[in-house]
Amino acid sequence: MAVSTPDPRPADDSAVAAAKESPELNFFTTKLDCIVHAPSLDDLCAIYNPVSTLLETGIHHGLWWLDVTAASEEDIETLAHSFGLHPLTVEDITMREKREKIELFDSYYFLSLRPPSSIKTDDGVRIVSHNLYAVVFPEGVLSFNFGPNVHAHHVRNRIKEHRSHLALTSDWICYALIDAIVDGFAPFIARVETGVDLMEDHISVTRPDEIGLALQHIYKWRKEVIQIRQLLHDKTDVIRCFARHCDAPEATSAQVALYLSDIRDHVLTMMANLEQAEQMLSRSQSKYLSQLQFDSGRMRNEIATALSRLTVVAAIIVPMQFITGLFGMNVLVPGKNAAGLVWWYGILGVILGLIVLFLLVAKRMRLFDR
């Protein structure tokens, strides 16, 4: 029997994104010490024959977990028929329902959760998400994901590391998926906090011509904070519903409810950190806008001062132009027939005297001090 080696999955989103279009099935069972990988259901059944029995009869000796990546509609229909999934569940998986929820059915409950992931665009890093769907039976888990997702790989590694002392149940796998998804927000929040701290430190050294760029960065960070807060806020209702299920008297793994308080603490801590980052961004934006308003006011004052000085100069030049224009016309000029340059110096002296007079008046009225 050909069984693959223990799950060698990439730990970064970029590596997963490169292969996200390729269908892949990963089958875990407590009867094996490794994960079975296959590109299709037929190949999976050929590699590990008990999967055929599970699909035909729904019976498998031991806990199982079938994780399907980029499943086709034919695979979804086949698995829905084999495991008796409700049409509403099939519709949510096929249509890729974005709402996060937990729905209880007769023989299983359906989990829809949105993990965080990111892609690089021309504007920087943008947060995107593709829901993870899990159908949790008492004896196993059937999960679907259609985008970059390393959380199932992290859960399988966690099972491998703690399998010897772990009370493994299907509810525990569901809890571990939720925990891995919530922990996946930590790098995004750390990146936001680092960017906000750097922006806060650069407020005092930002030049006036860089304020516009700083405001654009603030808008980008605030948009990312809102996206993360919205994704985290939707998780609280899912965790609350899951906790009620685990606390029910008929629940097979009530001890899982003890772990959910830790997830809630993580969510509350992340929400508090995001709230603090939002307050810092709001404070930084107010400071930048105040500085921008101050610089704009100072520039307006400088322009008003320059215009007032130009007005004084114009008020002095206009009378001079009138005098020179008047004597330049075909009129009788005083002292035209007089000998010497007395009249010329007299006229020039009157012009200079008027200039001095206007300058004294402007200085007394403090027109040049504005």
CSV table of C-alpha atoms in Angstrom, one decimal:
chain,number,residue,atom,x,y,z
A,1,MET,CA,0.0,0.0,0.0
A,2,ALA,CA,1.4,3.4,-1.1
A,3,VAL,CA,1.0,5.9,1.7
A,4,SER,CA,2.8,9.3,1.7
A,5,THR,CA,5.2,10.5,4.3
A,6,PRO,CA,4.1,12.8,7.1
A,7,ASP,CA,2.5,16.0,5.9
A,8,PRO,CA,5.3,18.2,4.3
A,9,ARG,CA,3.2,21.3,3.8
A,10,PRO,CA,4.6,24.8,3.3
A,11,ALA,CA,4.3,27.1,6.2
A,12,ASP,CA,4.0,30.4,4.4
A,13,ASP,CA,1.0,31.8,2.5
A,14,SER,CA,3.0,32.5,-0.7
A,15,ALA,CA,3.8,28.9,-1.2
A,16,VAL,CA,0.3,27.8,-0.6
A,17,ALA,CA,-1.0,30.5,-3.0
A,18,ALA,CA,1.1,29.2,-5.7
A,19,ALA,CA,-0.6,25.8,-5.6
A,20,LYS,CA,-4.1,26.8,-4.5
A,21,GLU,CA,-5.7,26.0,-7.8
A,22,SER,CA,-4.6,22.3,-7.7
A,23,PRO,CA,-7.1,20.0,-6.1
A,24,GLU,CA,-5.7,18.0,-3.2
A,25,LEU,CA,-7.1,15.6,-0.6
A,26,ASN,CA,-5.5,14.9,2.8
A,27,PHE,CA,-6.8,12.0,4.8
A,28,PHE,CA,-5.9,11.6,8.5
A,29,THR,CA,-6.9,8.6,10.6
A,30,THR,CA,-5.9,7.3,14.0
A,31,LYS,CA,-5.1,4.0,12.4
A,32,LEU,CA,-2.1,5.4,10.6
A,33,ASP,CA,1.0,7.3,11.7
A,34,CYS,CA,1.1,9.5,8.6
A,35,ILE,CA,-1.2,11.6,6.3
A,36,VAL,CA,-2.4,10.1,3.0
A,37,HIS,CA,-2.2,12.7,0.2
A,38,ALA,CA,-4.0,12.3,-3.2
A,39,PRO,CA,-5.0,14.6,-6.1
A,40,SER,CA,-8.5,13.0,-6.4
A,41,LEU,CA,-11.0,10.8,-4.6
A,42,ASP,CA,-10.3,7.9,-6.9
A,43,ASP,CA,-6.6,8.1,-6.2
A,44,LEU,CA,-7.2,8.4,-2.5
A,45,CYS,CA,-9.4,5.3,-2.5
A,46,ALA,CA,-6.7,3.5,-4.5
A,47,ILE,CA,-3.9,4.5,-2.1
A,48,TYR,CA,-5.8,3.7,1.1
A,49,ASN,CA,-8.7,1.2,0.6
A,50,PRO,CA,-10.6,1.9,3.9
A,51,VAL,CA,-11.5,5.3,2.4
A,52,SER,CA,-13.7,3.5,-0.1
A,53,THR,CA,-15.5,1.7,2.7
A,54,LEU,CA,-15.9,5.0,4.5
A,55,LEU,CA,-17.5,6.6,1.4
A,56,GLU,CA,-19.8,3.6,0.8
A,57,THR,CA,-20.9,2.8,4.3
A,58,GLY,CA,-19.9,5.8,6.4
A,59,ILE,CA,-18.0,3.3,8.7
A,60,HIS,CA,-14.4,3.7,9.6
A,61,HIS,CA,-12.6,2.1,12.5
A,62,GLY,CA,-11.0,5.1,14.3
A,63,LEU,CA,-11.3,8.8,14.1
A,64,TRP,CA,-10.8,10.2,10.6
A,65,TRP,CA,-10.4,13.6,9.0
A,66,LEU,CA,-10.7,14.2,5.3
A,67,ASP,CA,-9.5,17.7,4.2
A,68,VAL,CA,-10.2,18.7,0.6
A,69,THR,CA,-8.5,21.7,-1.1
A,70,ALA,CA,-10.0,23.3,-4.2
A,71,ALA,CA,-12.7,20.7,-4.5
A,72,SER,CA,-14.7,20.5,-7.7
A,73,GLU,CA,-18.5,20.5,-7.8
A,74,GLU,CA,-18.4,16.8,-8.7
A,75,ASP,CA,-16.3,16.0,-5.6
A,76,ILE,CA,-18.6,18.0,-3.4
A,77,GLU,CA,-21.7,16.2,-4.8
A,78,THR,CA,-20.0,12.8,-4.3
A,79,LEU,CA,-18.9,13.5,-0.8
A,80,ALA,CA,-22.4,15.0,0.1
A,81,HIS,CA,-24.0,11.9,-1.2
A,82,SER,CA,-21.6,9.6,0.6
A,83,PHE,CA,-21.9,11.4,4.0
A,84,GLY,CA,-25.6,12.4,3.7
A,85,LEU,CA,-25.1,16.1,3.9
A,86,HIS,CA,-28.1,18.4,4.0
A,87,PRO,CA,-28.9,20.4,0.8
A,88,LEU,CA,-28.4,23.6,2.7
A,89,THR,CA,-24.9,22.5,3.7
A,90,VAL,CA,-24.1,21.5,0.1
A,91,GLU,CA,-25.4,24.9,-1.2
A,92,ASP,CA,-23.2,26.8,1.3
A,93,ILE,CA,-20.1,24.9,0.3
A,94,THR,CA,-20.8,25.1,-3.4
A,95,MET,CA,-21.7,28.8,-3.4
A,96,ARG,CA,-18.9,29.5,-1.0
A,97,GLU,CA,-21.0,31.2,1.6
A,98,LYS,CA,-19.0,34.0,3.3
A,99,ARG,CA,-21.1,34.3,6.5
A,100,GLU,CA,-19.4,32.7,9.5
A,101,LYS,CA,-21.6,30.4,11.4
A,102,ILE,CA,-22.2,27.1,13.1
A,103,GLU,CA,-25.4,25.2,12.1
A,104,LEU,CA,-26.6,22.1,13.9
A,105,PHE,CA,-28.1,19.2,11.9
A,106,ASP,CA,-29.2,15.7,12.9
A,107,SER,CA,-26.0,13.8,12.5
A,108,TYR,CA,-23.4,16.6,12.3
A,109,TYR,CA,-22.8,20.3,12.7
A,110,PHE,CA,-21.6,22.6,10.0
A,111,LEU,CA,-18.8,25.2,10.6
A,112,SER,CA,-18.1,28.1,8.3
A,113,LEU,CA,-15.1,30.2,9.3
A,114,ARG,CA,-13.1,32.8,7.5
A,115,PRO,CA,-9.3,32.6,8.0
A,116,PRO,CA,-7.0,35.6,7.3
A,117,SER,CA,-4.7,35.6,4.4
A,118,SER,CA,-3.0,38.3,2.3
A,119,ILE,CA,-2.1,39.1,-1.3
A,120,LYS,CA,0.3,41.6,-2.7
A,121,THR,CA,-1.2,44.3,-5.0
A,122,ASP,CA,0.1,47.6,-6.5
A,123,ASP,CA,-1.2,49.4,-3.4
A,124,GLY,CA,0.6,47.1,-1.0
A,125,VAL,CA,-0.6,44.1,1.0
A,126,ARG,CA,-4.4,43.5,0.9
A,127,ILE,CA,-6.2,41.2,3.3
A,128,VAL,CA,-8.4,38.6,1.5
A,129,SER,CA,-10.1,35.6,2.9
A,130,HIS,CA,-11.7,32.3,1.6
A,131,ASN,CA,-14.0,30.5,4.0
A,132,LEU,CA,-13.0,27.2,5.5
A,133,TYR,CA,-16.0,24.8,5.8
A,134,ALA,CA,-16.0,21.8,8.2
A,135,VAL,CA,-18.7,19.2,8.6
A,136,VAL,CA,-18.1,17.6,12.0
A,137,PHE,CA,-19.5,14.2,12.7
A,138,PRO,CA,-19.2,12.3,16.0
A,139,GLU,CA,-16.6,10.0,14.4
A,140,GLY,CA,-14.8,12.3,12.0
A,141,VAL,CA,-14.5,15.6,10.2
A,142,LEU,CA,-14.9,16.6,6.5
A,143,SER,CA,-13.4,20.0,5.7
A,144,PHE,CA,-13.2,22.1,2.5
A,145,ASN,CA,-11.1,25.1,1.7
A,146,PHE,CA,-10.9,27.0,-1.6
A,147,GLY,CA,-8.0,29.4,-1.1
A,148,PRO,CA,-4.6,29.8,0.6
A,149,ASN,CA,-4.9,27.9,3.9
A,150,VAL,CA,-2.2,26.5,6.1
A,151,HIS,CA,-4.3,26.1,9.2
A,152,ALA,CA,-5.3,22.5,8.5
A,153,HIS,CA,-1.6,21.8,8.1
A,154,HIS,CA,-0.9,23.4,11.5
A,155,VAL,CA,-3.6,21.3,13.1
A,156,ARG,CA,-2.2,18.1,11.6
A,157,ASN,CA,1.3,19.0,12.9
A,158,ARG,CA,-0.2,19.7,16.3
A,159,ILE,CA,-1.9,16.3,16.4
A,160,LYS,CA,1.4,14.7,15.4
A,161,GLU,CA,3.3,16.4,18.2
A,162,HIS,CA,0.8,15.8,21.0
A,163,ARG,CA,-0.9,12.6,19.8
A,164,SER,CA,0.5,10.5,22.6
A,165,HIS,CA,-1.3,12.4,25.4
A,166,LEU,CA,-4.2,13.9,23.4
A,167,ALA,CA,-7.8,12.9,23.9
A,168,LEU,CA,-8.5,13.3,20.1
A,169,THR,CA,-12.1,13.8,19.1
A,170,SER,CA,-13.8,15.4,16.1
A,171,ASP,CA,-14.8,18.3,18.4
A,172,TRP,CA,-11.2,18.8,19.3
A,173,ILE,CA,-10.2,19.0,15.6
A,174,CYS,CA,-12.9,21.6,15.1
A,175,TYR,CA,-11.6,23.5,18.1
A,176,ALA,CA,-8.0,23.2,16.8
A,177,LEU,CA,-9.1,24.7,13.4
A,178,ILE,CA,-10.7,27.6,15.1
A,179,ASP,CA,-7.7,28.2,17.4
A,180,ALA,CA,-5.3,28.0,14.4
A,181,ILE,CA,-7.4,30.5,12.4
A,182,VAL,CA,-7.6,32.9,15.4
A,183,ASP,CA,-3.8,32.6,15.9
A,184,GLY,CA,-3.4,33.4,12.2
A,185,PHE,CA,-4.4,37.0,12.9
A,186,ALA,CA,-1.3,37.6,15.1
A,187,PRO,CA,1.1,38.4,12.2
A,188,PHE,CA,-1.4,40.9,10.7
A,189,ILE,CA,-1.9,42.7,14.0
A,190,ALA,CA,1.8,42.7,14.7
A,191,ARG,CA,2.5,44.3,11.3
A,192,VAL,CA,-0.2,46.9,11.9
A,193,GLU,CA,1.2,47.7,15.4
A,194,THR,CA,4.7,48.1,14.0
A,195,GLY,CA,3.5,50.4,11.2
A,196,VAL,CA,1.4,52.5,13.6
A,197,ASP,CA,4.4,52.9,16.1
A,198,LEU,CA,6.7,54.0,13.3
A,199,MET,CA,4.1,56.5,12.1
A,200,GLU,CA,3.7,57.8,15.6
A,201,ASP,CA,7.5,58.3,15.9
A,202,HIS,CA,7.7,60.2,12.6
A,203,ILE,CA,5.1,62.8,13.4
A,204,SER,CA,7.6,65.3,14.9
A,205,VAL,CA,10.0,65.0,11.9
A,206,THR,CA,7.6,65.0,9.1
A,207,ARG,CA,8.1,67.8,6.6
A,208,PRO,CA,5.1,69.8,5.4
A,209,ASP,CA,5.4,68.4,1.9
A,210,GLU,CA,5.2,64.8,3.3
A,211,ILE,CA,2.0,65.3,5.3
A,212,GLY,CA,-0.2,64.2,2.3
A,213,LEU,CA,1.8,60.9,2.0
A,214,ALA,CA,1.5,60.4,5.8
A,215,LEU,CA,-2.2,60.8,5.6
A,216,GLN,CA,-2.4,58.2,2.8
A,217,HIS,CA,-0.5,55.8,5.0
A,218,ILE,CA,-2.9,56.4,7.9
A,219,TYR,CA,-5.9,55.8,5.7
A,220,LYS,CA,-4.3,52.5,4.5
A,221,TRP,CA,-3.6,51.3,8.1
A,222,ARG,CA,-7.1,52.3,9.3
A,223,LYS,CA,-8.6,50.4,6.5
A,224,GLU,CA,-6.6,47.3,7.4
A,225,VAL,CA,-7.5,47.7,11.1
A,226,ILE,CA,-11.2,47.8,10.2
A,227,GLN,CA,-10.9,44.7,8.0
A,228,ILE,CA,-9.2,42.7,10.8
A,229,ARG,CA,-11.6,43.9,13.4
A,230,GLN,CA,-14.5,42.9,11.3
A,231,LEU,CA,-13.1,39.4,10.7
A,232,LEU,CA,-12.3,39.0,14.4
A,233,HIS,CA,-15.7,40.3,15.5
A,234,ASP,CA,-17.5,37.6,13.5
A,235,LYS,CA,-15.5,34.9,15.2
A,236,THR,CA,-17.0,35.7,18.6
A,237,ASP,CA,-20.5,34.4,17.7
A,238,VAL,CA,-19.1,31.2,16.2
A,239,ILE,CA,-17.0,30.5,19.3
A,240,ARG,CA,-20.1,31.2,21.5
A,241,CYS,CA,-22.2,28.8,19.5
A,242,PHE,CA,-19.5,26.2,19.6
A,243,ALA,CA,-19.1,26.6,23.4
A,244,ARG,CA,-22.9,26.0,23.8
A,245,HIS,CA,-22.6,22.8,21.7
A,246,CYS,CA,-19.6,21.5,23.8
A,247,ASP,CA,-21.4,22.3,27.1
A,248,ALA,CA,-24.5,20.4,26.0
A,249,PRO,CA,-25.2,17.2,28.1
A,250,GLU,CA,-25.1,15.0,25.1
A,251,ALA,CA,-21.7,16.3,23.9
A,252,THR,CA,-19.0,13.7,23.6
A,253,SER,CA,-16.1,16.0,24.4
A,254,ALA,CA,-17.1,18.5,27.0
A,255,GLN,CA,-13.5,19.2,27.9
A,256,VAL,CA,-13.1,21.1,24.7
A,257,ALA,CA,-15.2,23.9,26.2
A,258,LEU,CA,-12.3,24.5,28.6
A,259,TYR,CA,-10.0,25.4,25.7
A,260,LEU,CA,-12.5,27.8,24.2
A,261,SER,CA,-12.0,30.4,27.0
A,262,ASP,CA,-8.4,30.6,25.9
A,263,ILE,CA,-9.5,31.4,22.3
A,264,ARG,CA,-12.0,34.0,23.6
A,265,ASP,CA,-9.1,35.6,25.6
A,266,HIS,CA,-7.0,35.7,22.4
A,267,VAL,CA,-9.8,37.4,20.5
A,268,LEU,CA,-10.4,39.9,23.2
A,269,THR,CA,-6.7,40.7,23.4
A,270,MET,CA,-6.4,41.2,19.7
A,271,MET,CA,-9.5,43.4,19.6
A,272,ALA,CA,-8.1,45.5,22.4
A,273,ASN,CA,-4.8,45.8,20.5
A,274,LEU,CA,-6.7,46.9,17.4
A,275,GLU,CA,-8.7,49.4,19.4
A,276,GLN,CA,-5.4,50.9,20.7
A,277,ALA,CA,-4.0,51.0,17.2
A,278,GLU,CA,-7.1,52.7,16.0
A,279,GLN,CA,-6.9,55.3,18.7
A,280,MET,CA,-3.2,56.0,17.8
A,281,LEU,CA,-4.1,56.3,14.2
A,282,SER,CA,-6.9,58.7,15.0
A,283,ARG,CA,-4.5,60.8,17.2
A,284,SER,CA,-1.8,60.8,14.5
A,285,GLN,CA,-4.4,61.9,11.9
A,286,SER,CA,-5.5,64.7,14.1
A,287,LYS,CA,-1.9,65.9,14.6
A,288,TYR,CA,-1.2,65.8,10.9
A,289,LEU,CA,-4.3,67.6,10.1
A,290,SER,CA,-3.6,70.3,12.8
A,291,GLN,CA,-0.1,70.7,11.4
A,292,LEU,CA,-1.5,70.9,7.9
A,293,GLN,CA,-4.0,73.5,9.0
A,294,PHE,CA,-1.2,75.5,10.7
A,295,ASP,CA,1.0,75.4,7.7
A,296,SER,CA,-1.9,76.4,5.4
A,297,GLY,CA,-2.7,79.3,7.8
A,298,ARG,CA,0.9,80.4,7.8
A,299,MET,CA,1.1,80.3,4.0
A,300,ARG,CA,-2.1,82.3,3.7
A,301,ASN,CA,-0.6,84.9,6.1
A,302,GLU,CA,2.6,85.1,4.0
A,303,ILE,CA,0.6,85.5,0.8
A,304,ALA,CA,-1.5,88.2,2.5
A,305,THR,CA,1.6,90.1,3.6
A,306,ALA,CA,3.2,89.9,0.2
A,307,LEU,CA,-0.1,91.2,-1.4
A,308,SER,CA,-0.3,94.1,1.1
A,309,ARG,CA,3.3,95.1,0.3
A,310,LEU,CA,2.6,94.9,-3.4
A,311,THR,CA,-0.5,97.1,-2.8
A,312,VAL,CA,1.6,99.7,-1.1
A,313,VAL,CA,4.1,99.7,-3.9
A,314,ALA,CA,1.3,100.0,-6.4
A,315,ALA,CA,-0.2,102.9,-4.5
A,316,ILE,CA,3.2,104.8,-4.6
A,317,ILE,CA,3.8,104.0,-8.3
A,318,VAL,CA,0.4,105.0,-9.6
A,319,PRO,CA,0.7,108.7,-8.7
A,320,MET,CA,4.2,108.8,-10.2
A,321,GLN,CA,2.9,107.4,-13.4
A,322,PHE,CA,0.1,110.0,-13.4
A,323,ILE,CA,2.7,112.9,-13.0
A,324,THR,CA,5.1,111.5,-15.7
A,325,GLY,CA,2.2,110.8,-18.0
A,326,LEU,CA,0.8,114.3,-17.5
A,327,PHE,CA,4.0,116.0,-18.4
A,328,GLY,CA,4.5,113.7,-21.3
A,329,MET,CA,1.4,115.0,-23.0
A,330,ASN,CA,1.1,117.9,-25.4
A,331,VAL,CA,0.6,120.5,-22.6
A,332,LEU,CA,2.4,123.6,-21.5
A,333,VAL,CA,5.2,122.5,-19.2
A,334,PRO,CA,6.0,124.9,-16.3
A,335,GLY,CA,9.5,126.3,-16.8
A,336,LYS,CA,9.7,125.3,-20.4
A,337,ASN,CA,11.3,128.6,-21.4
A,338,ALA,CA,13.3,129.0,-18.2
A,339,ALA,CA,17.1,128.7,-18.3
A,340,GLY,CA,18.8,125.9,-16.4
A,341,LEU,CA,17.4,122.7,-14.9
A,342,VAL,CA,15.7,124.2,-11.8
A,343,TRP,CA,12.2,123.2,-13.0
A,344,TRP,CA,13.3,119.7,-13.9
A,345,TYR,CA,14.9,119.2,-10.5
A,346,GLY,CA,11.9,120.7,-8.9
A,347,ILE,CA,9.5,118.2,-10.6
A,348,LEU,CA,11.9,115.3,-9.8
A,349,GLY,CA,12.0,116.5,-6.2
A,350,VAL,CA,8.2,116.6,-5.9
A,351,ILE,CA,8.1,113.0,-7.2
A,352,LEU,CA,10.7,111.8,-4.8
A,353,GLY,CA,9.0,113.8,-2.0
A,354,LEU,CA,5.8,112.1,-2.7
A,355,ILE,CA,7.6,108.7,-2.6
A,356,VAL,CA,9.1,109.5,0.8
A,357,LEU,CA,5.7,110.7,2.1
A,358,PHE,CA,3.9,107.6,1.0
A,359,LEU,CA,6.6,105.4,2.5
A,360,LEU,CA,6.3,107.3,5.8
A,361,VAL,CA,2.6,106.9,5.8
A,362,ALA,CA,2.9,103.1,5.0
A,363,LYS,CA,5.4,102.7,7.8
A,364,ARG,CA,3.3,104.6,10.3
A,365,MET,CA,0.3,102.4,9.3
A,366,ARG,CA,2.6,99.3,9.7
A,367,LEU,CA,1.7,98.1,6.3
A,368,PHE,CA,5.2,96.6,5.8
A,369,ASP,CA,5.0,94.8,9.2
A,370,ARG,CA,2.1,92.5,8.3
